[in-house]
CSV table of C-alpha atoms in Angstrom, one decimal:
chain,number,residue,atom,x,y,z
A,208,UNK,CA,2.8,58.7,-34.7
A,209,UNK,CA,2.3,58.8,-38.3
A,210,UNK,CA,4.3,56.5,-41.1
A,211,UNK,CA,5.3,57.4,-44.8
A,212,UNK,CA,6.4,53.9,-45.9
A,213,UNK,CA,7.2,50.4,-45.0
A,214,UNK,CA,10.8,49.0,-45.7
A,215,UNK,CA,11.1,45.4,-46.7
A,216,UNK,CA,14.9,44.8,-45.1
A,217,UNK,CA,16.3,41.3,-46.2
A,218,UNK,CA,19.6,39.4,-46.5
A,219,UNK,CA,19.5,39.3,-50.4
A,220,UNK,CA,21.2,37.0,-52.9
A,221,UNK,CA,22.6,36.7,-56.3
A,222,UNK,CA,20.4,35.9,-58.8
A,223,UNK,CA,22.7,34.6,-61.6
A,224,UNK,CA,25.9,33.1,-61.6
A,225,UNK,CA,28.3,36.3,-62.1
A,226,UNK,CA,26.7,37.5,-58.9
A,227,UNK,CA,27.8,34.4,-57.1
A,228,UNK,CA,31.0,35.5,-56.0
A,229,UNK,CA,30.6,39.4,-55.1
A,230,UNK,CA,27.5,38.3,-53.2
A,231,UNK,CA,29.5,35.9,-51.1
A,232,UNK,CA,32.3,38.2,-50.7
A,233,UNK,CA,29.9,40.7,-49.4
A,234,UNK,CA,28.5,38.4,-46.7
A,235,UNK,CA,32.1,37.9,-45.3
A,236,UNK,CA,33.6,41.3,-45.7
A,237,UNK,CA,35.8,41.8,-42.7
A,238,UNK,CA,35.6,38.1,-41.5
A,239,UNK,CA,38.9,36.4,-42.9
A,240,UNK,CA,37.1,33.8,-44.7
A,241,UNK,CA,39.6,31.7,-46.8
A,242,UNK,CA,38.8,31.8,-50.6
A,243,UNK,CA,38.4,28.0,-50.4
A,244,UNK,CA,35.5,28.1,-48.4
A,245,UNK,CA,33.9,30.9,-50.4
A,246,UNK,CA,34.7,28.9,-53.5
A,247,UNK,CA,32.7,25.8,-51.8
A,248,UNK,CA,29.7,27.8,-51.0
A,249,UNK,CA,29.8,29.1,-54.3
A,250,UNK,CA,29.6,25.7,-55.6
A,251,UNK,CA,25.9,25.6,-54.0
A,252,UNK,CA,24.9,27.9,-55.3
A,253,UNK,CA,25.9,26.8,-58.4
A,254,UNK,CA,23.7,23.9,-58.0
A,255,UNK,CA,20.7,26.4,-58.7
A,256,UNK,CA,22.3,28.1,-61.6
A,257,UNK,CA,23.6,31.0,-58.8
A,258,UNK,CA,20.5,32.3,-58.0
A,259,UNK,CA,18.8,32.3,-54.8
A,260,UNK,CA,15.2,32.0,-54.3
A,261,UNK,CA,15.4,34.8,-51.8
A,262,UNK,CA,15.0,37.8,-53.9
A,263,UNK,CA,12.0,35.9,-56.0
A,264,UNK,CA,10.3,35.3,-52.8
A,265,UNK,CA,11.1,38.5,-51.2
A,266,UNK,CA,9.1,40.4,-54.5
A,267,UNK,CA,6.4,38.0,-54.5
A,268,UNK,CA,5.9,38.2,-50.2
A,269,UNK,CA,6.3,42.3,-50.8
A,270,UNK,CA,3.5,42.0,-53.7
A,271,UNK,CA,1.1,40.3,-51.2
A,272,UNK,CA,1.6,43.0,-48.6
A,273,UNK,CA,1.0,45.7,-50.8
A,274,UNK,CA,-2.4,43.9,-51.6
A,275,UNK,CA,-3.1,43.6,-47.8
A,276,UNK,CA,-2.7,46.8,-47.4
A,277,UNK,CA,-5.1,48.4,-49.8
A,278,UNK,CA,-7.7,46.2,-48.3
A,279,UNK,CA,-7.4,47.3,-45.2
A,280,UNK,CA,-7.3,51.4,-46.4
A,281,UNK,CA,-3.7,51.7,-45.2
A,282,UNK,CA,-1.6,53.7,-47.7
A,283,UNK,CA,1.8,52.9,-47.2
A,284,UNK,CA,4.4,52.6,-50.4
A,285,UNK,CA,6.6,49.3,-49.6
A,286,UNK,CA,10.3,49.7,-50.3
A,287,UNK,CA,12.9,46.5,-50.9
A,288,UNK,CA,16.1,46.8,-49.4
A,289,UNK,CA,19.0,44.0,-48.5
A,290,UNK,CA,22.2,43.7,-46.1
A,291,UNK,CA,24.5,41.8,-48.6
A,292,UNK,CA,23.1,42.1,-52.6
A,293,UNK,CA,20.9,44.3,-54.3
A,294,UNK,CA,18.7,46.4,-54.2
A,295,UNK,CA,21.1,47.5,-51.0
A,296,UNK,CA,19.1,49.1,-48.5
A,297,UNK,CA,21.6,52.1,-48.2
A,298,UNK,CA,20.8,52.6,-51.8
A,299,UNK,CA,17.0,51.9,-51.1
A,300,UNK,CA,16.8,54.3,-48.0
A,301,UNK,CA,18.5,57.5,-50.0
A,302,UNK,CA,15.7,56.5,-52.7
A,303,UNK,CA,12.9,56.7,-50.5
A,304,UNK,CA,14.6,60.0,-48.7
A,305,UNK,CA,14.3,61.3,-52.3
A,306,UNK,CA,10.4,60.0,-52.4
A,307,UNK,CA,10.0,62.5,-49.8
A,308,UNK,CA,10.5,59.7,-46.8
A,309,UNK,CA,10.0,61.2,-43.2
A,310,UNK,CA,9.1,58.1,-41.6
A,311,UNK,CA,8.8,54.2,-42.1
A,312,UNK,CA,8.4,51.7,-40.4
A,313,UNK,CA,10.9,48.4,-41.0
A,314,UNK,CA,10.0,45.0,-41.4
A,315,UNK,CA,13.5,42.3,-41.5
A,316,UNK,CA,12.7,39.1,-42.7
A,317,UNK,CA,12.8,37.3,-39.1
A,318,UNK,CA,10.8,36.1,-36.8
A,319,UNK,CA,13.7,35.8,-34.1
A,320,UNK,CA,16.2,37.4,-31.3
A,321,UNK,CA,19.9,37.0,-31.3
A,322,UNK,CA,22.7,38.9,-33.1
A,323,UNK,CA,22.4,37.4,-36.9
A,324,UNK,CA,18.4,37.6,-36.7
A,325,UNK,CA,17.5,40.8,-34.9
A,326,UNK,CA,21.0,42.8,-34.0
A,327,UNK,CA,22.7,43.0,-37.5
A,328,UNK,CA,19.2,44.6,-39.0
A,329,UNK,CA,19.4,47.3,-36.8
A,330,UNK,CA,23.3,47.7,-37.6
A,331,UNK,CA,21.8,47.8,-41.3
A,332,UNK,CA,19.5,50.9,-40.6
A,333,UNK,CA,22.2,52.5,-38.7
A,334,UNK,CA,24.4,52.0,-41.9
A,335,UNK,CA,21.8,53.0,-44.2
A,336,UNK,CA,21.0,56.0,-42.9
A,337,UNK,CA,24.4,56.9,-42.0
A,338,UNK,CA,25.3,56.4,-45.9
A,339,UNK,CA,22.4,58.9,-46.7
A,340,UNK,CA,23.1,61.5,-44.1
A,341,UNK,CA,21.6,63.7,-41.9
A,342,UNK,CA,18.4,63.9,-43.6
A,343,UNK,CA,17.7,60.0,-43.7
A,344,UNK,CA,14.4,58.8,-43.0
A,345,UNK,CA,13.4,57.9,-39.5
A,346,UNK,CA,13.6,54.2,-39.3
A,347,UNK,CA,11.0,52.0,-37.2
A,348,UNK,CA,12.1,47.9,-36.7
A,349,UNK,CA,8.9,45.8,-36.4
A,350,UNK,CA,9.5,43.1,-33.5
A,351,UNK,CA,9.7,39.7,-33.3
A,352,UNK,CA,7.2,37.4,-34.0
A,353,UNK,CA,8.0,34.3,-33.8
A,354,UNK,CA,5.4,32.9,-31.5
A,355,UNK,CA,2.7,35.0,-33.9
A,356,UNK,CA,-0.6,32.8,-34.7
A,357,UNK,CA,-0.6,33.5,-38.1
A,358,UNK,CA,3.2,32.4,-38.3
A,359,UNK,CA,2.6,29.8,-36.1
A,360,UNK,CA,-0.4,28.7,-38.1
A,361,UNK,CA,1.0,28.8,-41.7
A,362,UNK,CA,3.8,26.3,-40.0
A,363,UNK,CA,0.8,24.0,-38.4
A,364,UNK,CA,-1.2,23.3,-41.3
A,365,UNK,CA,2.1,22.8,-43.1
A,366,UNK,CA,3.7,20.7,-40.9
A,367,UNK,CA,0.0,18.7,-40.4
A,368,UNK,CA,0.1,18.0,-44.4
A,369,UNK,CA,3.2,16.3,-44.7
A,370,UNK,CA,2.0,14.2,-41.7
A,371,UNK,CA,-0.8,12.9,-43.4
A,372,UNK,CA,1.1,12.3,-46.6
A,373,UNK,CA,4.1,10.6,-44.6
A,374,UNK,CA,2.7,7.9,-41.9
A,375,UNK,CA,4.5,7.7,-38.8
A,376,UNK,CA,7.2,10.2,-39.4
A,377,UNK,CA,9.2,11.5,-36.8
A,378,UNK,CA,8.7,15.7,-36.3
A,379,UNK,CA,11.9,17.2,-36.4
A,380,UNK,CA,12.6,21.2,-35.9
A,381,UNK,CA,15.2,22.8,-37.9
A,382,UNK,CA,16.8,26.5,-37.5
A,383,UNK,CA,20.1,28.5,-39.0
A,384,UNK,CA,22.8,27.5,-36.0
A,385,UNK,CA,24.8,29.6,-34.4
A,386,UNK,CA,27.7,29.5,-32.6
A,387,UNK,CA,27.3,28.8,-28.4
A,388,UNK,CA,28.6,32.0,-27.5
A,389,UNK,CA,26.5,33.9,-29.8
A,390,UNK,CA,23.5,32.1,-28.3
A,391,UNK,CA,24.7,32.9,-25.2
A,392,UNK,CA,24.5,36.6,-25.5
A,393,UNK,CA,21.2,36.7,-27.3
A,394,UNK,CA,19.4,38.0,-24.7
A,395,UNK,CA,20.3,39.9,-21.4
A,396,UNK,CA,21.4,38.2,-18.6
A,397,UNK,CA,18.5,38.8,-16.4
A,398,UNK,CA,16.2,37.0,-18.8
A,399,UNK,CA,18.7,34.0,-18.9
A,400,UNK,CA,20.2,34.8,-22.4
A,401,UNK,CA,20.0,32.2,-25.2
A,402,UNK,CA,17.1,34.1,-26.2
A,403,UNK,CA,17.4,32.8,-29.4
A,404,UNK,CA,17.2,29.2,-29.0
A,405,UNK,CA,14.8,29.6,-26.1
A,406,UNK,CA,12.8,31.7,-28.8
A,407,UNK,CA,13.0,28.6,-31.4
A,408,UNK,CA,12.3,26.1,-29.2
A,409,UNK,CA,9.0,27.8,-28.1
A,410,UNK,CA,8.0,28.2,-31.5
A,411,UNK,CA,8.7,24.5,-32.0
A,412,UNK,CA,6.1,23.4,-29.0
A,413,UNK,CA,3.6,26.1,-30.6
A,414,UNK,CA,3.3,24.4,-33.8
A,415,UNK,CA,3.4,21.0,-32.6
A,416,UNK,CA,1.1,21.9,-30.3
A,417,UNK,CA,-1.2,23.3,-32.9
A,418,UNK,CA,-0.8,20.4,-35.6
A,419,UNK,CA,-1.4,17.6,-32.5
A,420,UNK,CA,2.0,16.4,-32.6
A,421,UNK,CA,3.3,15.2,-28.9
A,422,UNK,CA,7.2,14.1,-29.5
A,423,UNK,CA,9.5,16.0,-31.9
A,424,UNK,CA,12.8,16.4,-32.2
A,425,UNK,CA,14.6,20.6,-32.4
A,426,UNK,CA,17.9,20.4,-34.1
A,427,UNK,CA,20.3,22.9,-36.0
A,428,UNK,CA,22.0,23.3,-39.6
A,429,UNK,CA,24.1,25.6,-41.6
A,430,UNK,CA,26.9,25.6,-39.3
A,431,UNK,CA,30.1,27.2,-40.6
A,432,UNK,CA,33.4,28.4,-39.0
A,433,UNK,CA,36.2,26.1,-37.7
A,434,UNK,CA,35.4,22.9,-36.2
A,435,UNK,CA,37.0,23.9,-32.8
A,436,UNK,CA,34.3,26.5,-32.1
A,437,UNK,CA,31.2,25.1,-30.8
A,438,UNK,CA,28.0,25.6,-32.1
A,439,UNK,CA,24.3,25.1,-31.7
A,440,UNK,CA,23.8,21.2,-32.1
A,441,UNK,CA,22.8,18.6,-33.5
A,442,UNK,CA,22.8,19.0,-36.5
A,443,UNK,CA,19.8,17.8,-38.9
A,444,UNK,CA,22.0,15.8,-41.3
A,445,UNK,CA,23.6,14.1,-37.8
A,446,UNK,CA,20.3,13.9,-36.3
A,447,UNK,CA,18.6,11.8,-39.3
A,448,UNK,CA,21.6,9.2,-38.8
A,449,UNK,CA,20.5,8.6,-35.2
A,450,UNK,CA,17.5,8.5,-35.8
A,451,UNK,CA,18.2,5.8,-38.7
A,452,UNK,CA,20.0,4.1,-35.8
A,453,UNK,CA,16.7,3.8,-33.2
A,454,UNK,CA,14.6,2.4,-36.2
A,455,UNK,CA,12.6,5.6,-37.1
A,456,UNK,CA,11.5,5.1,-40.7
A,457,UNK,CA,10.3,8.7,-41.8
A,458,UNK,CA,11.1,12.2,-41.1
A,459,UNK,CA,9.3,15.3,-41.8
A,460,UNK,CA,11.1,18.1,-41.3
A,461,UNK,CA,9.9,22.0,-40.0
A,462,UNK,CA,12.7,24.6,-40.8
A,463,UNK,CA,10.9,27.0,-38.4
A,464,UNK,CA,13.7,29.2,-38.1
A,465,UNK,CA,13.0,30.6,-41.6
A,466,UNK,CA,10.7,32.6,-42.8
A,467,UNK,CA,11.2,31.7,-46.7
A,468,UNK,CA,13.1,29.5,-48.8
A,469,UNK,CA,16.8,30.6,-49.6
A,470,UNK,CA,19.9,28.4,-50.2
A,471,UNK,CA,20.6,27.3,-46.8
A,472,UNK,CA,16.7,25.7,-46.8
A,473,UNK,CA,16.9,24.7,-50.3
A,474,UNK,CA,20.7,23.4,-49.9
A,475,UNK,CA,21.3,21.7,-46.3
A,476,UNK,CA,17.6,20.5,-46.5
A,477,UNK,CA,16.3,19.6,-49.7
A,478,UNK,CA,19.7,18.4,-50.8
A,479,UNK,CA,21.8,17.5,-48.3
A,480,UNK,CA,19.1,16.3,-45.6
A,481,UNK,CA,16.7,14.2,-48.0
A,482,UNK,CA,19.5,13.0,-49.5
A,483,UNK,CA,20.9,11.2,-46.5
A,484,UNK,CA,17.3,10.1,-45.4
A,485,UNK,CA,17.2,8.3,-49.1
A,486,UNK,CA,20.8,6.3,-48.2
A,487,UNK,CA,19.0,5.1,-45.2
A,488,UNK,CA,16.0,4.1,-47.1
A,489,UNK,CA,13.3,6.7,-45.0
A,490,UNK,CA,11.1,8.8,-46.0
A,491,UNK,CA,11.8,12.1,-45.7
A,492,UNK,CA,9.2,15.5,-46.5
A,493,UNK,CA,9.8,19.2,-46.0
A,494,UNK,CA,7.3,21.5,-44.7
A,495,UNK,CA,7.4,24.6,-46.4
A,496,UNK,CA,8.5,27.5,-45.1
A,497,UNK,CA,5.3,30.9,-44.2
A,498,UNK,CA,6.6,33.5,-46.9
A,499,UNK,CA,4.1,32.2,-49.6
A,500,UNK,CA,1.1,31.7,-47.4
A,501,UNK,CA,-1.7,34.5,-47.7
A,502,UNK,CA,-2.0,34.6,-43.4
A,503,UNK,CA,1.8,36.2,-44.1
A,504,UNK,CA,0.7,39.3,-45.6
A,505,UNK,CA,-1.8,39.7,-43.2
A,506,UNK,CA,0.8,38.9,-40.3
A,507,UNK,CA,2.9,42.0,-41.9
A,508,UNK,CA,0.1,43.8,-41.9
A,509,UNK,CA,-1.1,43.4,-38.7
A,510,UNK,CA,2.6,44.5,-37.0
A,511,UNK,CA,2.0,47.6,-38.7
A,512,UNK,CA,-1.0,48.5,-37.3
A,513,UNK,CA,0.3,48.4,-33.8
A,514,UNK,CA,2.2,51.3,-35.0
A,515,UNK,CA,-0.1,53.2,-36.6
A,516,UNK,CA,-3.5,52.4,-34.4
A,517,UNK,CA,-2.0,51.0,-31.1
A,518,UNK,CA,-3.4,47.5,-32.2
A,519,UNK,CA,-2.4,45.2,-29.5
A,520,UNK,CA,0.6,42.8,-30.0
A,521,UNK,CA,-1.3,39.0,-30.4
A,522,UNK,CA,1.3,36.9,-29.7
A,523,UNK,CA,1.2,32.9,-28.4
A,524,UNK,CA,3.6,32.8,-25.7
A,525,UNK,CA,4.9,34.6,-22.4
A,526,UNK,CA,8.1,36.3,-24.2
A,527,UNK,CA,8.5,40.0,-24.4
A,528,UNK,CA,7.3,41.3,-27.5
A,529,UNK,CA,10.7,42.4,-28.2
A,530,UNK,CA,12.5,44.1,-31.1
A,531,UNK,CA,14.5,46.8,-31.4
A,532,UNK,CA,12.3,50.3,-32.2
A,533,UNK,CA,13.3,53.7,-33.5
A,534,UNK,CA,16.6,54.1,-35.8
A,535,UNK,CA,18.0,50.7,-34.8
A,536,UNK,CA,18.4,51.7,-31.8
A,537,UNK,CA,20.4,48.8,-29.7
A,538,UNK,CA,19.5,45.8,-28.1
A,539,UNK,CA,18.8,46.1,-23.9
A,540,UNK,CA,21.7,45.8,-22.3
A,541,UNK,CA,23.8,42.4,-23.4
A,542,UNK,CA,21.3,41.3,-25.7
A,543,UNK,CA,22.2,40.3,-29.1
A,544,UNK,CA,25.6,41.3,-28.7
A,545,UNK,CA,27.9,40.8,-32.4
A,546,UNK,CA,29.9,37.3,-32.7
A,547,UNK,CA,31.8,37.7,-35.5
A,548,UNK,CA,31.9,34.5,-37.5
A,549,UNK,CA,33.2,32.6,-40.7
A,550,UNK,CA,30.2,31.4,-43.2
């Protein structure tokens, strides 16, 4: 089957200060989240002068595909599009249906299952496409690949260099939680669900596995929504306080549940995280996250081939090589069902 383009489908973010607000009210459209909350989220963002480095490292990633591509002799335009800020993809998808668009292929900024990482971009291209009409573009999702070795490499050789700077550090895994339910239903029964937390830790005992390390820690953060729902824990601020508590003097923490920096990394980790590791007197590093490294590109790359040539599907682990394929079509049956949730 033949392709005319790749789409680039992210989450987005403002990139200046007037965009703080709209942005935010965008990512909790339809959720009943109290202005007061949206106000202190805004305030983060504020922190940064209301931009997010997600855009920024979106361009730069897309920049390095393009590049990838031409050396391999695949001509393929890339197109940006986002779920919450701009460029939308609804407005990026009747753009490339005006470039002449049959086909593309879609690759969503992450690596994981569940309903937030792998359901909502499909509800995205269904939008999208919707919004342009019956002659939208064809619309191929890349699948997962979290337990990928280049991913899993670019993580390893980071995760290995803040080792060696930080001596006796304790390893500790980070991803976006989500709420118990939601985890729940991220995968069809038959397979167990939880397919997103069973996907993160796996990629967790990938990477240490890779960099040598035998005892590390997988915990959650960016939890939101009332305090009576439970959610994915513990979480990484709570987590450095025990391990305060059992004498551990270091932490170097692997946000492997991201595949670049945006305001939750940059926020709950470089802020919030290190800051509590300082009031306890430990060191603390962050591992950065893949986006930047070259094997990413070629990792993009390489997904698109199994379209276009069959390439086979390298992957690390026993997991399905799942994802959802031709104009977001759905989930199997009870996977990734939607858990609507406050921010």
């Amino acid at each position: 089957m033949s392709y005319d383009a790749l789409l680039w489908l992210s989450f987005g973010g403002p990139e200046g200060p007037d965009e703080v607000m709209p942005f935010l009210e965008n990512v909790t459209r339809g959720r009943g989240v109290p202005p007061e909350r949206l106000a202190e989220v805004a305030e983060h963002y504020r922190h940064f002068g209301g931009v997010s480095p997600i855009n920024r490292l979106n361009r730069e990633a897309i920049s390095a595909v393009k590049k990838e591509l031409a050396a391999q002799g695949i001509e393929l335009p890339v197109y940006f599009g986002n779920r919450n800020w701009h460029p939308m993809v609804e407005e990026t998808v009747a753009q490339m249906r005006a470039d002449g668009v049959r086909r593309a292929l879609v690759f969503p900024t992450s690596a994981y299952g569940g309903y937030s990482a792998c359901r909502q971009y499909d509800e995205d291209i269904e939008r999208a496409r919707a919004a342009v009409g019956e002659d939208a573009p064809e619309l191929v999702k890349l699948r997962q690949f979290f337990d990928h070795p280049l991913f899993v490499g670019a993580f390893a050789d980071g995760l290995c260099g803040a080792l060696a700077e930080l001596k006796d550090a304790r390893t500790v895994f980070t991803a976006h939680s989500v709420p118990e339910s939601a985890d729940r239903a991220s995968g069809p029964p038959e397979e167990g669900g939880r397919r997103y937390s069973r996907q993160i830790a796996e990629a967790a005992r990938l990477v240490a596995a890779e960099a040598g390390v035998d005892a590390y820690d997988v915990v959650w953060q960016s939890r939101s929504g009332p305090p009576q729902v439970p959610w994915l824990e513990p979480d990484i601020v709570d987590h450095i306080d025990a391990l305060h508590a059992q004498g551990v003097g270091a932490v170097v923490v692997c946000p492997a549940g991201f595949v670049s920096d945006h305001l939750e990394v940059i926020w709950d980790l470089d802020n919030e995280a290190a800051e509590r590791a300082a009031e306890h007197g430990m060191g603390f590093a962050r591992v950065a996250t893949p986006g930047g490294d070259r094997r990413f590109a070629e990792l993009v790359v390489e997904l698109v081939r199994e379209h276009l040539s069959g390439a086979p599907a390298r992957k690390l682990s026993n997991f399905p090589a799942a994802g959802c394929t031709v104009n977001g079509a759905p989930c199997a049956v009870g996977c990734c069902e939607p858990v609507r949730r406050s921010r």
